[in-house]
Tab-separated table of C-alpha atoms and ligand atoms in Angstrom:
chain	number	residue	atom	x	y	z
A	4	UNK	CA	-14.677	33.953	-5.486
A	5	UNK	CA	-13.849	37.428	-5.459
A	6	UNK	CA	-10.047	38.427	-5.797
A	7	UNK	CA	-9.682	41.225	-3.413
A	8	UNK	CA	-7.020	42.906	-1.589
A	9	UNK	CA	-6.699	39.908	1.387
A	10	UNK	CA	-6.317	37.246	-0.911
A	11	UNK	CA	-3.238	35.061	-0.433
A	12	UNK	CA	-1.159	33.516	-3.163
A	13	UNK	CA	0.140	30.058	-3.652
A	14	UNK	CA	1.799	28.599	-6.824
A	15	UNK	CA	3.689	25.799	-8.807
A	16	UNK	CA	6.932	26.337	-9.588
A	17	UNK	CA	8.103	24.497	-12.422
A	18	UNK	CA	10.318	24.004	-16.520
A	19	UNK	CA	7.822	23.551	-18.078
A	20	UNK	CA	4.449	23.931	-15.502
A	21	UNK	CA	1.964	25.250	-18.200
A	22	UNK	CA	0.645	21.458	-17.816
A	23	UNK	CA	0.115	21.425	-14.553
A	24	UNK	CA	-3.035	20.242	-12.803
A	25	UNK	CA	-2.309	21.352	-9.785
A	26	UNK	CA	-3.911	24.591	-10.545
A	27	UNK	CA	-7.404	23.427	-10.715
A	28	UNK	CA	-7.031	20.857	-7.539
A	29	UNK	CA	-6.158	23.759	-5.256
A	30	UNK	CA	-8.534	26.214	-6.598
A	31	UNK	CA	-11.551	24.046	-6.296
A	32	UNK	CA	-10.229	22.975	-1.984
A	33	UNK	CA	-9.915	27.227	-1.938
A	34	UNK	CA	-13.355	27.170	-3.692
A	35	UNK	CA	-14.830	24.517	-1.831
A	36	UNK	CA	-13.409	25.793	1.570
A	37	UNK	CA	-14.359	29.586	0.972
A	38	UNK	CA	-10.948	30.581	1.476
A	39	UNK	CA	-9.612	33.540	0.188
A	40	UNK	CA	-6.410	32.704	-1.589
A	41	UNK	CA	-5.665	31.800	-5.697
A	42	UNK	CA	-2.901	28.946	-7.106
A	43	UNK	CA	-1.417	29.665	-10.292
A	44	UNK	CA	1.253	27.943	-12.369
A	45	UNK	CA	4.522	30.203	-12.401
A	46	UNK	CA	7.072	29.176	-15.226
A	47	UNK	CA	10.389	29.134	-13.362
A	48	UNK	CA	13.689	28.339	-15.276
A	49	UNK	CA	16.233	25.958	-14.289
A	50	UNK	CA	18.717	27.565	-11.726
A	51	UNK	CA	15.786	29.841	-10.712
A	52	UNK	CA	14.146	28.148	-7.622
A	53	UNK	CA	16.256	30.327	-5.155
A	54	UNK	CA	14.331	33.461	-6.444
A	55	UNK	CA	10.933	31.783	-5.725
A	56	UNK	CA	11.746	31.153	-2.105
A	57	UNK	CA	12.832	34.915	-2.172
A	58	UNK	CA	9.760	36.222	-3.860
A	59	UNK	CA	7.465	33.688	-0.875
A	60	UNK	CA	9.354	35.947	1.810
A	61	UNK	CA	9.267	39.177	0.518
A	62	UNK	CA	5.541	39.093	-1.350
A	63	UNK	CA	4.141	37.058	1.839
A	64	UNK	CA	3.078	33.649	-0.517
A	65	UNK	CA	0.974	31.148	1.223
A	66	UNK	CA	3.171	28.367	0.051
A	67	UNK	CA	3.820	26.777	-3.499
A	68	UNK	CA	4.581	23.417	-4.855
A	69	UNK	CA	7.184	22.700	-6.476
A	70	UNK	CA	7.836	20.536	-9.563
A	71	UNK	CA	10.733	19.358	-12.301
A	72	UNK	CA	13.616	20.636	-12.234
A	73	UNK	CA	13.768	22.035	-9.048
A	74	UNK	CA	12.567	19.315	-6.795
A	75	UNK	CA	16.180	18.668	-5.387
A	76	UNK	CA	17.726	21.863	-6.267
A	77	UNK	CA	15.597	23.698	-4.361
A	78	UNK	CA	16.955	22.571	-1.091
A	79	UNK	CA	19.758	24.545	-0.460
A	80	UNK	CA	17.315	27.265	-0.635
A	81	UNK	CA	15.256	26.795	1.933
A	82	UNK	CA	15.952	27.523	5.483
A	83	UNK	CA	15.165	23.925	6.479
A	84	UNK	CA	13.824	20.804	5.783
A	85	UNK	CA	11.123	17.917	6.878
A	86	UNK	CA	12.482	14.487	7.408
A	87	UNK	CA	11.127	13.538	4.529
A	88	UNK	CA	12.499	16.004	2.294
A	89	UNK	CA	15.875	15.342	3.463
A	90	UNK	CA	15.871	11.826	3.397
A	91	UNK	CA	14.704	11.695	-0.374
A	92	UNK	CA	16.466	14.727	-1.530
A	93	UNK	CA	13.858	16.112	-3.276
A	94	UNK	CA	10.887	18.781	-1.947
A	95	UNK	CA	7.498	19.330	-3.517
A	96	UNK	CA	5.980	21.764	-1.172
A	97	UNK	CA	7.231	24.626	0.423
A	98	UNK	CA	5.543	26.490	3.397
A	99	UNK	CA	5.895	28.755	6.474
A	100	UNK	CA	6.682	27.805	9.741
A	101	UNK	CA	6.878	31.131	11.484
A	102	UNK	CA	9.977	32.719	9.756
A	103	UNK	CA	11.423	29.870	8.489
A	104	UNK	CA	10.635	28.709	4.757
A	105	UNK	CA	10.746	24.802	5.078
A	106	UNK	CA	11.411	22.282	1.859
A	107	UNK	CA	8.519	19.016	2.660
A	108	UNK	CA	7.569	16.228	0.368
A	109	UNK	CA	4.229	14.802	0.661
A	110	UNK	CA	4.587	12.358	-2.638
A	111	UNK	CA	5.244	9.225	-0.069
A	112	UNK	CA	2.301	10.371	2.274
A	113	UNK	CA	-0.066	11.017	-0.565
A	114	UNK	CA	0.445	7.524	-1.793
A	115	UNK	CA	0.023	5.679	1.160
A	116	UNK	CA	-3.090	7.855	1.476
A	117	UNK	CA	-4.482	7.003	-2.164
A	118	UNK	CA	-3.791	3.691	-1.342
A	119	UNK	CA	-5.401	3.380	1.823
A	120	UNK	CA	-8.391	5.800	0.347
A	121	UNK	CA	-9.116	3.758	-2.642
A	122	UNK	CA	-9.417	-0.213	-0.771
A	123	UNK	CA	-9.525	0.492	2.543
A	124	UNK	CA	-6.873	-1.200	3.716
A	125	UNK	CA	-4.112	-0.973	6.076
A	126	UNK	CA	-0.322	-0.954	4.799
A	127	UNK	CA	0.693	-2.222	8.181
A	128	UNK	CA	2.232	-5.900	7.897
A	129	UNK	CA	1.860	-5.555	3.703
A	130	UNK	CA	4.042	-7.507	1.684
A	131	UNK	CA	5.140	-4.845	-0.950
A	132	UNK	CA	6.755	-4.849	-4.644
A	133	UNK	CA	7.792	-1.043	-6.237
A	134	UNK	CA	8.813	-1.594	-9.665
A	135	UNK	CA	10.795	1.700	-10.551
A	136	UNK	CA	13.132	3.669	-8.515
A	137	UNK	CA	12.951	7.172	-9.381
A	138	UNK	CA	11.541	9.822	-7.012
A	139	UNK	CA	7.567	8.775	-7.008
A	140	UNK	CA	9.037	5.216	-6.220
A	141	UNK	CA	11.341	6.489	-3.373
A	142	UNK	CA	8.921	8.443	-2.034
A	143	UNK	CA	6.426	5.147	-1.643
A	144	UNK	CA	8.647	3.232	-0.555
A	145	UNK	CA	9.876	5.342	2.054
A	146	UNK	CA	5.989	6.088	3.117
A	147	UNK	CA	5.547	2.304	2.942
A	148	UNK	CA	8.119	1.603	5.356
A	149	UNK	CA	6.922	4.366	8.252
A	150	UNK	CA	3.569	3.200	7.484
A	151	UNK	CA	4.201	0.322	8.862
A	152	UNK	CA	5.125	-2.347	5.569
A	153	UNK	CA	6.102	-5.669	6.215
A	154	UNK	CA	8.493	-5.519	3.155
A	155	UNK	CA	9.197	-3.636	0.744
A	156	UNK	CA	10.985	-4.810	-2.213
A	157	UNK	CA	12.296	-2.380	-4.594
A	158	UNK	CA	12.705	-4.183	-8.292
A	159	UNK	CA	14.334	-1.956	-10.691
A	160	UNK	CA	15.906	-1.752	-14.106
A	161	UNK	CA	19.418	-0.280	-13.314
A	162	UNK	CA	20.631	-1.586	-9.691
A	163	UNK	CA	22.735	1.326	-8.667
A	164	UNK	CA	18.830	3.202	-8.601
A	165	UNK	CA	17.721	0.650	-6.770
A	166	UNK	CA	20.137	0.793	-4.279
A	167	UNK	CA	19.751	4.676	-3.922
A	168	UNK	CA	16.097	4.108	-3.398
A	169	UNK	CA	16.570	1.575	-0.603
A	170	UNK	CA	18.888	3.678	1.191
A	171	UNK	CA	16.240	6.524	1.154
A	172	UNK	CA	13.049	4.643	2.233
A	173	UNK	CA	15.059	2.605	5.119
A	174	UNK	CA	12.767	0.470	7.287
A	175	UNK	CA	11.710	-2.856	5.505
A	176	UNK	CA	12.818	-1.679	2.103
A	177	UNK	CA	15.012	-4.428	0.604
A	178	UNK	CA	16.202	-5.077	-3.289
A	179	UNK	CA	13.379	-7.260	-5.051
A	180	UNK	CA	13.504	-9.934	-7.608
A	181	UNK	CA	10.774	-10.810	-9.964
A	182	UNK	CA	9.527	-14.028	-7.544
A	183	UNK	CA	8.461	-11.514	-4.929
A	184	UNK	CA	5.795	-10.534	-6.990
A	185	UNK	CA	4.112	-14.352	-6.120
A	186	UNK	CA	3.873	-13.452	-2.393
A	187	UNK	CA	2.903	-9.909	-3.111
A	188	UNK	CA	-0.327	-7.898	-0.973
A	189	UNK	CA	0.609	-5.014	-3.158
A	190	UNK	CA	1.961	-4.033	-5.824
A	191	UNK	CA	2.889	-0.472	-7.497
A	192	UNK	CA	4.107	0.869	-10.638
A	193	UNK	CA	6.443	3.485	-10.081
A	194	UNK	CA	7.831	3.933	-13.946
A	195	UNK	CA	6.491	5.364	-16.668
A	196	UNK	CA	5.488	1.826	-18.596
A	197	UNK	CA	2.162	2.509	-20.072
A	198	UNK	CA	1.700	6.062	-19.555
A	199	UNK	CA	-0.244	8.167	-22.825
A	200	UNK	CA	1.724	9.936	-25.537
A	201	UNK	CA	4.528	8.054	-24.806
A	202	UNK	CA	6.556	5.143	-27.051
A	203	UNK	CA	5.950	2.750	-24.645
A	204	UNK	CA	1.940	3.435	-23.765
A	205	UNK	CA	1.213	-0.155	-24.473
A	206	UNK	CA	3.776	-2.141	-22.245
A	207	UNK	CA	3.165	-2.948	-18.747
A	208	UNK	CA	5.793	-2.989	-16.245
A	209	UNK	CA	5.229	-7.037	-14.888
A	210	UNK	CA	2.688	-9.518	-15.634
A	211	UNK	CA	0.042	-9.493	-13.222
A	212	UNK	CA	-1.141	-13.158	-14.154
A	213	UNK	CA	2.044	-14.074	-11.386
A	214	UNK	CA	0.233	-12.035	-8.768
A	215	UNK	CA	-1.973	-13.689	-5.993
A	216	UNK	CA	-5.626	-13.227	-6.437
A	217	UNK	CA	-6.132	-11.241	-3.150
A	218	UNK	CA	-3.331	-8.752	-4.818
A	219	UNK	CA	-3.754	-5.211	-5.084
A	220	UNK	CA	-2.094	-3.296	-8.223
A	221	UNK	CA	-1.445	0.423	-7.767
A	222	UNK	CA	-0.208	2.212	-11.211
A	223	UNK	CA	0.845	5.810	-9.929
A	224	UNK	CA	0.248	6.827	-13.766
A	225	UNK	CA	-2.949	8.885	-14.391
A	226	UNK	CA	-3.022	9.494	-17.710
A	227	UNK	CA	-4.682	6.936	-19.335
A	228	UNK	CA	-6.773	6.763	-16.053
A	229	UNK	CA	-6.582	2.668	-17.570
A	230	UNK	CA	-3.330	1.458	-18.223
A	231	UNK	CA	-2.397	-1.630	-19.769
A	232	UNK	CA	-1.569	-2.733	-16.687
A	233	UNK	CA	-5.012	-1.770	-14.938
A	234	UNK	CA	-6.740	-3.515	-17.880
A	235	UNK	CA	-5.153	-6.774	-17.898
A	236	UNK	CA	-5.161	-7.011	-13.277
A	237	UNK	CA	-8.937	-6.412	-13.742
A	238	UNK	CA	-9.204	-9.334	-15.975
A	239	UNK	CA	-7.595	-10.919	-13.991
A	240	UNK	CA	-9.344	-10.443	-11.025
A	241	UNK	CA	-7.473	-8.222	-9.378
A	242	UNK	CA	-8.444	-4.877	-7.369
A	243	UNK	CA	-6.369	-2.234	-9.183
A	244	UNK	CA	-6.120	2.004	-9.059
A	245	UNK	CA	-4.236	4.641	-11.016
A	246	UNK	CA	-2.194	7.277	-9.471
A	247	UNK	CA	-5.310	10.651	-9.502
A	248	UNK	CA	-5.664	9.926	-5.562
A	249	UNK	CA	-1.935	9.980	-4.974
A	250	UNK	CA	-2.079	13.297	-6.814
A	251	UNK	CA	-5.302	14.466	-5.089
A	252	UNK	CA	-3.952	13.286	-1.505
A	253	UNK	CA	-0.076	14.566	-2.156
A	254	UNK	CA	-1.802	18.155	-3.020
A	255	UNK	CA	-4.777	17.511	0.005
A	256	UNK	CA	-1.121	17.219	2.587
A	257	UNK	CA	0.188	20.395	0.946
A	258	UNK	CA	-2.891	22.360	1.148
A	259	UNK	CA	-2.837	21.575	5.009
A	260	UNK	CA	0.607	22.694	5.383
A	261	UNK	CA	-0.130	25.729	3.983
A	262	UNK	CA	-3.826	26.674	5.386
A	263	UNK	CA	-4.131	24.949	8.631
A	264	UNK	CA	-7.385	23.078	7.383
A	265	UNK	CA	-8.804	20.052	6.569
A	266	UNK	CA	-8.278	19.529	2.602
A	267	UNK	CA	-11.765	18.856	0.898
A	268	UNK	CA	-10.107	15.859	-0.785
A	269	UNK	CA	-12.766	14.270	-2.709
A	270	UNK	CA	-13.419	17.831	-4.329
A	271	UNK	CA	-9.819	17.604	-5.130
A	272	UNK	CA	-10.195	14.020	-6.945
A	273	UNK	CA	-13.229	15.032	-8.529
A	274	UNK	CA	-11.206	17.840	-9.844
A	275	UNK	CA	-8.560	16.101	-11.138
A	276	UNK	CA	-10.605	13.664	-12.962
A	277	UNK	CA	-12.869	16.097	-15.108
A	278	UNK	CA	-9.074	17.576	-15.849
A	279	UNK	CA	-7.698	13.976	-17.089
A	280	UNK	CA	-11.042	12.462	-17.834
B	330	NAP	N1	0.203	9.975	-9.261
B	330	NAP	C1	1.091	10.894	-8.928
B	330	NAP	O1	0.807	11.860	-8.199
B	330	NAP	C2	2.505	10.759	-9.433
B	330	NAP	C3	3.535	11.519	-8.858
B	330	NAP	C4	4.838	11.357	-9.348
B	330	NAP	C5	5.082	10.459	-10.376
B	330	NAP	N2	4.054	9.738	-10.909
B	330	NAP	C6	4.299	8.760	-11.972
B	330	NAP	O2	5.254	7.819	-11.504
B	330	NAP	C7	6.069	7.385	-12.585
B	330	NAP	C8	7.549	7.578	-12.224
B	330	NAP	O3	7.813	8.955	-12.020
B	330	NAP	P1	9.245	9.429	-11.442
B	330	NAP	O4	9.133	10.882	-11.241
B	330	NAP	O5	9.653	8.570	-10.324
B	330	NAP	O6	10.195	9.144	-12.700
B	330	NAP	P2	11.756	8.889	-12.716
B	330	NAP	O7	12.409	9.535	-11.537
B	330	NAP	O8	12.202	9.248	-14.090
B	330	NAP	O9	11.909	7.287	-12.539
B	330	NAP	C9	11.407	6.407	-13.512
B	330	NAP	C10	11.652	4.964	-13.081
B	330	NAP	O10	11.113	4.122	-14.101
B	330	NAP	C11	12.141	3.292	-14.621
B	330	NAP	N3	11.966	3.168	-16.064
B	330	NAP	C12	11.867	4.186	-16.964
B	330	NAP	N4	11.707	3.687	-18.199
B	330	NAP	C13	11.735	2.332	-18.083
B	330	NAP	C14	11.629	1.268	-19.005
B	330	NAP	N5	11.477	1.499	-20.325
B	330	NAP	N6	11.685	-0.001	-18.536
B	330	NAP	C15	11.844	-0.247	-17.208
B	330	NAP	N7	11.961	0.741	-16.293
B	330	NAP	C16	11.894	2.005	-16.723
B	330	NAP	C17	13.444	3.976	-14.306
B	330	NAP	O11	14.465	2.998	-14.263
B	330	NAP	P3	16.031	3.414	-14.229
B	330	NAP	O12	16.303	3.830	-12.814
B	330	NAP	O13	16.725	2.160	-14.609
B	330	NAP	O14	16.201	4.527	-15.215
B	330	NAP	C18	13.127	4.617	-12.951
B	330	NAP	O15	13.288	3.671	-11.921
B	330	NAP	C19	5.629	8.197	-13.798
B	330	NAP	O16	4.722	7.405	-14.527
B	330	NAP	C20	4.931	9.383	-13.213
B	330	NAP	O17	3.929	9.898	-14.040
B	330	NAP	C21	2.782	9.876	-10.443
């Protein structure tokens, strides 16, 4: 596509972002859609986020994402924020609604949309376990719940995280114990047990052996696009799926926001996966 003077800008904001994928999902919807705008990774310090929202206003920016370590300090930044960005304290996208520059988070949505987009299923009446409590886990729990979960039990290492969690997904969203994992319909990985390059790549967060055999495991990790965990379900029978569509559908919501189209999503899968793969 040819950069000329009517193409828009949109960005990642992030310490570090050089690693970002994002880059390459948004360029190939732009591609895909013929629509003239460019996403590019902008290093942006810690403490800096305010001057990003500044620079959206004053150079016109489409929109950007947003990433570590500005997720929650961002907020007090913008001039207001979704639901959803307020209830988990954190934003990942930031667009335009008339004059106003709103904080969203579409981690939760693009989840539940992974989810539903890889077994075609419903969440509605699910019996859910999150293992983990950090922001991808609040966010999916909180989804969970508006989707339209049964119950969701949050099982976490430190309880005071767990409790935090709970109180920002609401709904169904209870504290979980290890036995809920017998009665589970699904169940998702939200730490980083068994991600690459990491000292604990080869550990898995529970043993899906406990599971029942119409279980689904969802490991928001992407890279490996098999985790331990995703190996030893599929032995086991199991239907299982890493985390690339809850990063293809979480970027699909924010190109939306920002363009008022339909996100090509399985351009944007296919993109992520020649980026991990
Ligand atoms: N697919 C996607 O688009 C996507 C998006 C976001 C995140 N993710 C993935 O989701 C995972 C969590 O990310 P996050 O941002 O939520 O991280 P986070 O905020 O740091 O939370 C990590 C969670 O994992 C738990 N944990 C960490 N190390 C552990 C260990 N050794 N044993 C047991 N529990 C442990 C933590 O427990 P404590 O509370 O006790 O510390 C915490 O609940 C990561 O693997 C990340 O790559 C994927």
């Amino acid at each position: 596509m040819t950069i000329s003077a009517q193409t828009r800008l949109a960005a990642v904001i992030g310490w570090p972002v050089r690693h970002s994928m994002s880059p390459e999902l948004h360029n190939a919807a732009f591609a895909e859609l013929g629509f003239d705008a460019v996403y590019v990774a902008l290093p942006v310090p810690e403490g800096a986020a305010a001057q990003a929202v500044q620079a959206m206003r004053a150079f016109d920016w489409l929109g950007f994402s947003v990433t570590m370590p500005h997720k929650a300090m961002i907020i007090d930044s913008c001039d207001d924020l979704t639901d959803t960005a307020r209830a988990l304290g954190a934003v990942n996208c930031v667009f335009r609604d008339g004059d106003q520059i709103i904080g969203d988070n579409t981690d939760g949505s693009g989840f539940v949309a992974g989810v539903e987009h890889d077994f075609s299923v419903s969440i509605d009446a699910m019996n859910v376990v999150v293992v983990g409590a950090g922001g991808a886990a609040r966010a999916a729990a909180r989804a969970l719940t508006q989707a339209g979960a049964g119950d969701v039990a949050i099982i976490n290492r430190s309880a005071d995280r767990a409790a935090k969690a709970i109180a920002a997904a609401g709904g169904a969203a209870r504290i979980g114990h290890r036995s809920d994992l017998g009665s589970a319909d699904l169940v998702v990985n939200a730490t980083p047990l068994g991600m690459g390059d990491t000292a604990y790549s080869s550990s898995v967060p529970f043993d899906p052996s406990v599971l029942p055999d119409h279980a689904i495991v969802a490991d928001l990790i992407y890279h490996p696009l098999e985790t331990p965990l995703l190996a030893e379900a599929r032995v086991r029978g199991l239907r299982a799926q890493n985390g690339v569509s809850m990063l293809a559908f979480q970027a699909a919501a924010q190109f939306e926001r920002w363009t008022g189209r339909d996100a090509p999503v399985e351009t944007m899968i296919g993109a992520a996966r020649a980026v991990i793969g």
